[in-house]
Amino acid sequence: MTDSNVSTVSGDPVLIDGYIPQIDLSRALTGDSQARAAVGRALDKACSTSGFFVIAGHGIDRALIDRVLSVTRDFFHVPLEERRHLAAPPGDVTLRGLRLFHEGRASTPGRDGASADGFATRLDSPPDLCELFTMNRAGEPGVADPAELAEGYEVWSRPNRWPDLPGLEDFRPSWLAYYAELEHLALEVMRFFALGLDLDEHFFDGMFDNHLTNLCANYYPPITTPPAEGQYRKFPHTDSGTLTILYQDEEGGLQVVDRSTGEWVDVPFVENSFVVNIGDLMAIWTNDRWVSTRHRILTPPQEKWERERVSMPFFHTPNWSTIIECLPSCTDADTPIAHEAVHSGEYLEYKVVGLTA
């Protein structure tokens, strides 16, 4: 018997439909125009409901994914006192280096002045049970463009804080190789987005040729003491940029809110796939046609406390100078513009300021 959730329509990229659909990009990435248009339509539907989807057939070598995950786990297994010198300086909005949320956190502000979860800022909330390592292409030698970054150059050209520890010689090369693959994939997804929004496929290209995307590793260590009431591995939040491409391991815990019921829905782990969600800038660009949805990482049940979790989000963010304003296909006489235009770089700094407190 055929699962009623599995597409049986020839050429349909939707493998599994639902609130968080699974979409196959393999045919579309060959350049097939009909397949690309079909993916655009599928993403328009997903981004108009949950803002989350799972992609298969992405073309990134599994061996590279395993390589970067292995060296990343090795990094977080190094005793903390031997890694602490890599900590991002207080107040550094680039977040480059190590951050130890379990030693204290602040909520990230959302685009309406509340916390990123849509409620009042919760500076007194329990700290997330998480460590984070972050790098950005602009932190590599010769990459940051003074003309493009303008007044942001001094901040965003700060160098990445790579680990200089024995046994981690492959950390930087593997991260840079993985970053390059995700950079290409993200641009393809933006082109599918353009098609889904009835725009020219290359509409967004020039807004990402000097992008400010962070690649991060979230490390959720084994839990050794009972979590405090209201404590998470990652507090409910929305992302700031256009889209996030996430590799998560099989440990689970990622949930997204169902906007129709208010209930929390598990995001499935699918082998060799990526979870993708849109962020605030995409919601502003589309005049809320697409939704930036709250998500969180739960602490595991007690019988799994001893198990660590690793995820690696790629927070795709436009060029510093890009102005995010309502797209022409997302407004008409019956749908007035809901948001003022925002400056990409300024908005990015606004979103992360709570994390640097």
CSV table of N, CA, C and O in Angstrom, one decimal, residues 60-121:
chain,number,residue,atom,x,y,z
A,60,ILE,N,25.5,17.5,-1.7
A,60,ILE,CA,26.7,17.7,-0.9
A,60,ILE,C,27.2,16.3,-0.5
A,60,ILE,O,26.4,15.5,0.0
A,61,ASP,N,28.5,16.1,-0.7
A,61,ASP,CA,29.1,14.8,-0.4
A,61,ASP,C,28.9,14.4,1.0
A,61,ASP,O,29.3,15.1,1.9
A,62,ARG,N,28.4,13.2,1.3
A,62,ARG,CA,28.2,12.7,2.6
A,62,ARG,C,29.6,12.6,3.4
A,62,ARG,O,29.7,12.8,4.6
A,63,ALA,N,30.6,12.3,2.6
A,63,ALA,CA,31.9,12.1,3.3
A,63,ALA,C,32.4,13.5,3.8
A,63,ALA,O,33.0,13.5,4.9
A,64,LEU,N,32.1,14.6,3.2
A,64,LEU,CA,32.4,15.9,3.7
A,64,LEU,C,31.6,16.2,4.9
A,64,LEU,O,32.2,16.8,5.9
A,65,ILE,N,30.4,15.9,4.9
A,65,ILE,CA,29.5,16.1,6.1
A,65,ILE,C,30.1,15.3,7.3
A,65,ILE,O,30.3,15.9,8.4
A,66,ASP,N,30.4,14.1,7.1
A,66,ASP,CA,31.0,13.3,8.2
A,66,ASP,C,32.3,13.8,8.7
A,66,ASP,O,32.6,13.8,9.9
A,67,ARG,N,33.1,14.3,7.7
A,67,ARG,CA,34.4,14.8,8.1
A,67,ARG,C,34.3,16.1,9.0
A,67,ARG,O,35.0,16.2,10.0
A,68,VAL,N,33.4,17.0,8.6
A,68,VAL,CA,33.3,18.2,9.4
A,68,VAL,C,32.6,17.9,10.7
A,68,VAL,O,33.0,18.5,11.8
A,69,LEU,N,31.7,17.0,10.8
A,69,LEU,CA,31.1,16.6,12.1
A,69,LEU,C,32.1,16.0,13.0
A,69,LEU,O,32.1,16.3,14.2
A,70,SER,N,33.0,15.1,12.4
A,70,SER,CA,33.9,14.4,13.3
A,70,SER,C,34.9,15.4,13.9
A,70,SER,O,35.2,15.4,15.1
A,71,VAL,N,35.5,16.3,13.1
A,71,VAL,CA,36.4,17.3,13.7
A,71,VAL,C,35.8,18.3,14.6
A,71,VAL,O,36.4,18.7,15.6
A,72,THR,N,34.5,18.5,14.4
A,72,THR,CA,33.8,19.5,15.3
A,72,THR,C,33.5,18.8,16.6
A,72,THR,O,33.7,19.5,17.7
A,73,ARG,N,33.1,17.5,16.6
A,73,ARG,CA,33.0,16.8,17.9
A,73,ARG,C,34.3,16.8,18.6
A,73,ARG,O,34.3,16.9,19.9
A,74,ASP,N,35.4,16.5,17.9
A,74,ASP,CA,36.7,16.5,18.5
A,74,ASP,C,37.0,17.8,19.2
A,74,ASP,O,37.5,17.8,20.3
A,75,PHE,N,36.6,18.9,18.6
A,75,PHE,CA,36.9,20.2,19.2
A,75,PHE,C,36.1,20.4,20.5
A,75,PHE,O,36.7,20.8,21.5
A,76,PHE,N,34.8,20.0,20.5
A,76,PHE,CA,34.1,20.2,21.7
A,76,PHE,C,34.4,19.2,22.8
A,76,PHE,O,34.1,19.4,24.0
A,77,HIS,N,35.1,18.2,22.4
A,77,HIS,CA,35.6,17.2,23.4
A,77,HIS,C,36.9,17.6,24.1
A,77,HIS,O,37.2,17.0,25.1
A,78,VAL,N,37.5,18.6,23.6
A,78,VAL,CA,38.7,19.2,24.2
A,78,VAL,C,38.3,19.8,25.5
A,78,VAL,O,37.3,20.5,25.6
A,79,PRO,N,39.0,19.6,26.6
A,79,PRO,CA,38.7,20.2,27.9
A,79,PRO,C,38.4,21.7,27.7
A,79,PRO,O,39.2,22.4,27.0
A,80,LEU,N,37.4,22.2,28.4
A,80,LEU,CA,36.9,23.6,28.2
A,80,LEU,C,38.1,24.6,28.4
A,80,LEU,O,38.2,25.6,27.7
A,81,GLU,N,38.8,24.4,29.4
A,81,GLU,CA,39.9,25.4,29.8
A,81,GLU,C,40.9,25.5,28.7
A,81,GLU,O,41.6,26.5,28.6
A,82,GLU,N,41.0,24.4,27.8
A,82,GLU,CA,42.0,24.5,26.7
A,82,GLU,C,41.4,25.2,25.5
A,82,GLU,O,42.1,25.4,24.5
A,83,ARG,N,40.1,25.4,25.5
A,83,ARG,CA,39.4,26.1,24.4
A,83,ARG,C,38.9,27.5,24.8
A,83,ARG,O,38.6,28.3,23.9
A,84,ARG,N,39.0,27.8,26.0
A,84,ARG,CA,38.4,29.1,26.5
A,84,ARG,C,39.0,30.3,25.8
A,84,ARG,O,38.3,31.4,25.7
A,85,HIS,N,40.3,30.2,25.4
A,85,HIS,CA,40.9,31.4,24.8
A,85,HIS,C,40.3,31.7,23.5
A,85,HIS,O,40.6,32.8,22.9
A,86,LEU,N,39.5,30.8,22.9
A,86,LEU,CA,38.9,31.1,21.6
A,86,LEU,C,37.5,31.8,21.8
A,86,LEU,O,36.8,32.0,20.8
A,87,ALA,N,37.2,32.1,23.0
A,87,ALA,CA,35.9,32.8,23.2
A,87,ALA,C,35.7,34.1,22.5
A,87,ALA,O,36.7,34.9,22.5
A,88,ALA,N,34.6,34.3,21.9
A,88,ALA,CA,34.3,35.6,21.3
A,88,ALA,C,34.3,36.7,22.4
A,88,ALA,O,33.7,36.5,23.4
A,89,PRO,N,35.0,37.8,22.1
A,89,PRO,CA,35.0,38.9,23.1
A,89,PRO,C,33.6,39.4,23.5
A,89,PRO,O,32.7,39.4,22.6
A,90,PRO,N,33.4,39.8,24.7
A,90,PRO,CA,32.1,40.4,25.1
A,90,PRO,C,31.7,41.6,24.2
A,90,PRO,O,32.6,42.4,23.9
A,91,GLY,N,30.5,41.6,23.7
A,91,GLY,CA,30.0,42.7,22.8
A,91,GLY,C,30.3,42.5,21.4
A,91,GLY,O,30.0,43.4,20.6
A,92,ASP,N,31.0,41.5,21.0
A,92,ASP,CA,31.4,41.3,19.6
A,92,ASP,C,30.2,40.7,18.8
A,92,ASP,O,29.8,39.5,19.0
A,93,VAL,N,29.6,41.5,18.0
A,93,VAL,CA,28.3,41.1,17.3
A,93,VAL,C,28.6,40.1,16.2
A,93,VAL,O,27.7,39.5,15.7
A,94,THR,N,29.9,39.9,15.8
A,94,THR,CA,30.1,38.9,14.8
A,94,THR,C,30.0,37.5,15.4
A,94,THR,O,29.9,36.5,14.6
A,95,LEU,N,30.1,37.3,16.7
A,95,LEU,CA,30.0,36.0,17.4
A,95,LEU,C,31.1,35.1,17.1
A,95,LEU,O,31.1,33.9,17.5
A,96,ARG,N,32.2,35.5,16.4
A,96,ARG,CA,33.2,34.6,15.9
A,96,ARG,C,34.0,34.0,17.0
A,96,ARG,O,34.4,34.7,17.9
A,97,GLY,N,34.1,32.7,17.0
A,97,GLY,CA,34.8,31.9,18.0
A,97,GLY,C,33.8,31.2,18.9
A,97,GLY,O,32.7,30.7,18.4
A,98,LEU,N,34.1,31.0,20.1
A,98,LEU,CA,33.4,30.1,21.0
A,98,LEU,C,32.5,31.0,21.9
A,98,LEU,O,32.9,32.0,22.4
A,99,ARG,N,31.2,30.5,22.1
A,99,ARG,CA,30.3,31.1,23.0
A,99,ARG,C,29.7,30.0,23.9
A,99,ARG,O,29.4,28.9,23.4
A,100,LEU,N,29.6,30.3,25.2
A,100,LEU,CA,29.2,29.3,26.2
A,100,LEU,C,27.9,29.7,26.8
A,100,LEU,O,27.9,30.4,27.8
A,101,PHE,N,26.8,29.4,26.1
A,101,PHE,CA,25.5,29.8,26.6
A,101,PHE,C,25.2,29.3,27.9
A,101,PHE,O,24.4,29.9,28.7
A,102,HIS,N,25.7,28.1,28.3
A,102,HIS,CA,25.3,27.5,29.6
A,102,HIS,C,26.0,28.2,30.7
A,102,HIS,O,25.6,28.0,31.9
A,103,GLU,N,26.8,29.2,30.4
A,103,GLU,CA,27.4,30.0,31.5
A,103,GLU,C,26.7,31.4,31.6
A,103,GLU,O,27.1,32.3,32.3
A,104,GLY,N,25.5,31.5,30.9
A,104,GLY,CA,24.7,32.7,30.9
A,104,GLY,C,24.3,33.1,29.5
A,104,GLY,O,25.0,32.9,28.6
A,105,ARG,N,23.0,33.6,29.4
A,105,ARG,CA,22.5,33.9,28.1
A,105,ARG,C,21.5,35.1,28.2
A,105,ARG,O,21.1,35.4,29.3
A,106,ALA,N,21.2,35.7,27.1
A,106,ALA,CA,20.2,36.7,27.0
A,106,ALA,C,19.3,36.4,25.8
A,106,ALA,O,19.9,35.9,24.8
A,107,SER,N,18.1,36.7,25.8
A,107,SER,CA,17.2,36.4,24.7
A,107,SER,C,17.6,37.3,23.5
A,107,SER,O,18.1,38.5,23.7
A,108,THR,N,17.4,36.8,22.3
A,108,THR,CA,17.7,37.6,21.1
A,108,THR,C,16.5,38.4,20.7
A,108,THR,O,15.4,37.9,20.6
A,109,PRO,N,16.7,39.7,20.5
A,109,PRO,CA,15.5,40.5,20.2
A,109,PRO,C,15.0,40.2,18.8
A,109,PRO,O,15.7,39.8,17.9
A,110,GLY,N,13.7,40.3,18.7
A,110,GLY,CA,13.0,40.0,17.4
A,110,GLY,C,12.8,41.3,16.7
A,110,GLY,O,13.1,42.4,17.1
A,111,ARG,N,12.2,41.3,15.5
A,111,ARG,CA,12.1,42.4,14.6
A,111,ARG,C,11.1,43.5,15.2
A,111,ARG,O,11.1,44.6,14.7
A,112,ASP,N,10.2,43.1,16.1
A,112,ASP,CA,9.2,44.0,16.7
A,112,ASP,C,9.6,44.5,18.1
A,112,ASP,O,8.8,45.1,18.8
A,113,GLY,N,10.9,44.3,18.5
A,113,GLY,CA,11.3,44.8,19.7
A,113,GLY,C,11.1,43.8,20.9
A,113,GLY,O,11.7,44.0,22.0
A,114,ALA,N,10.4,42.8,20.7
A,114,ALA,CA,10.2,41.7,21.7
A,114,ALA,C,11.4,40.7,21.5
A,114,ALA,O,12.2,40.9,20.7
A,115,SER,N,11.4,39.7,22.4
A,115,SER,CA,12.4,38.7,22.2
A,115,SER,C,12.1,37.9,20.9
A,115,SER,O,11.0,38.1,20.3
A,116,ALA,N,13.1,37.2,20.4
A,116,ALA,CA,12.9,36.5,19.1
A,116,ALA,C,11.8,35.5,19.1
A,116,ALA,O,11.4,35.0,18.1
A,117,ASP,N,11.3,35.1,20.3
A,117,ASP,CA,10.2,34.1,20.3
A,117,ASP,C,8.9,34.8,20.3
A,117,ASP,O,7.8,34.2,20.3
A,118,GLY,N,8.9,36.2,20.2
A,118,GLY,CA,7.7,36.9,20.1
A,118,GLY,C,7.1,37.4,21.4
A,118,GLY,O,6.1,38.1,21.5
A,119,PHE,N,7.7,37.0,22.5
A,119,PHE,CA,7.2,37.4,23.8
A,119,PHE,C,8.2,38.5,24.4
A,119,PHE,O,9.1,38.9,23.7
A,120,ALA,N,7.9,38.9,25.6
A,120,ALA,CA,8.8,39.9,26.2
A,120,ALA,C,10.2,39.3,26.4
A,120,ALA,O,10.4,38.1,26.5
A,121,THR,N,11.2,40.2,26.3
A,121,THR,CA,12.6,39.8,26.5
A,121,THR,C,12.7,39.1,27.9
A,121,THR,O,12.3,39.6,28.9
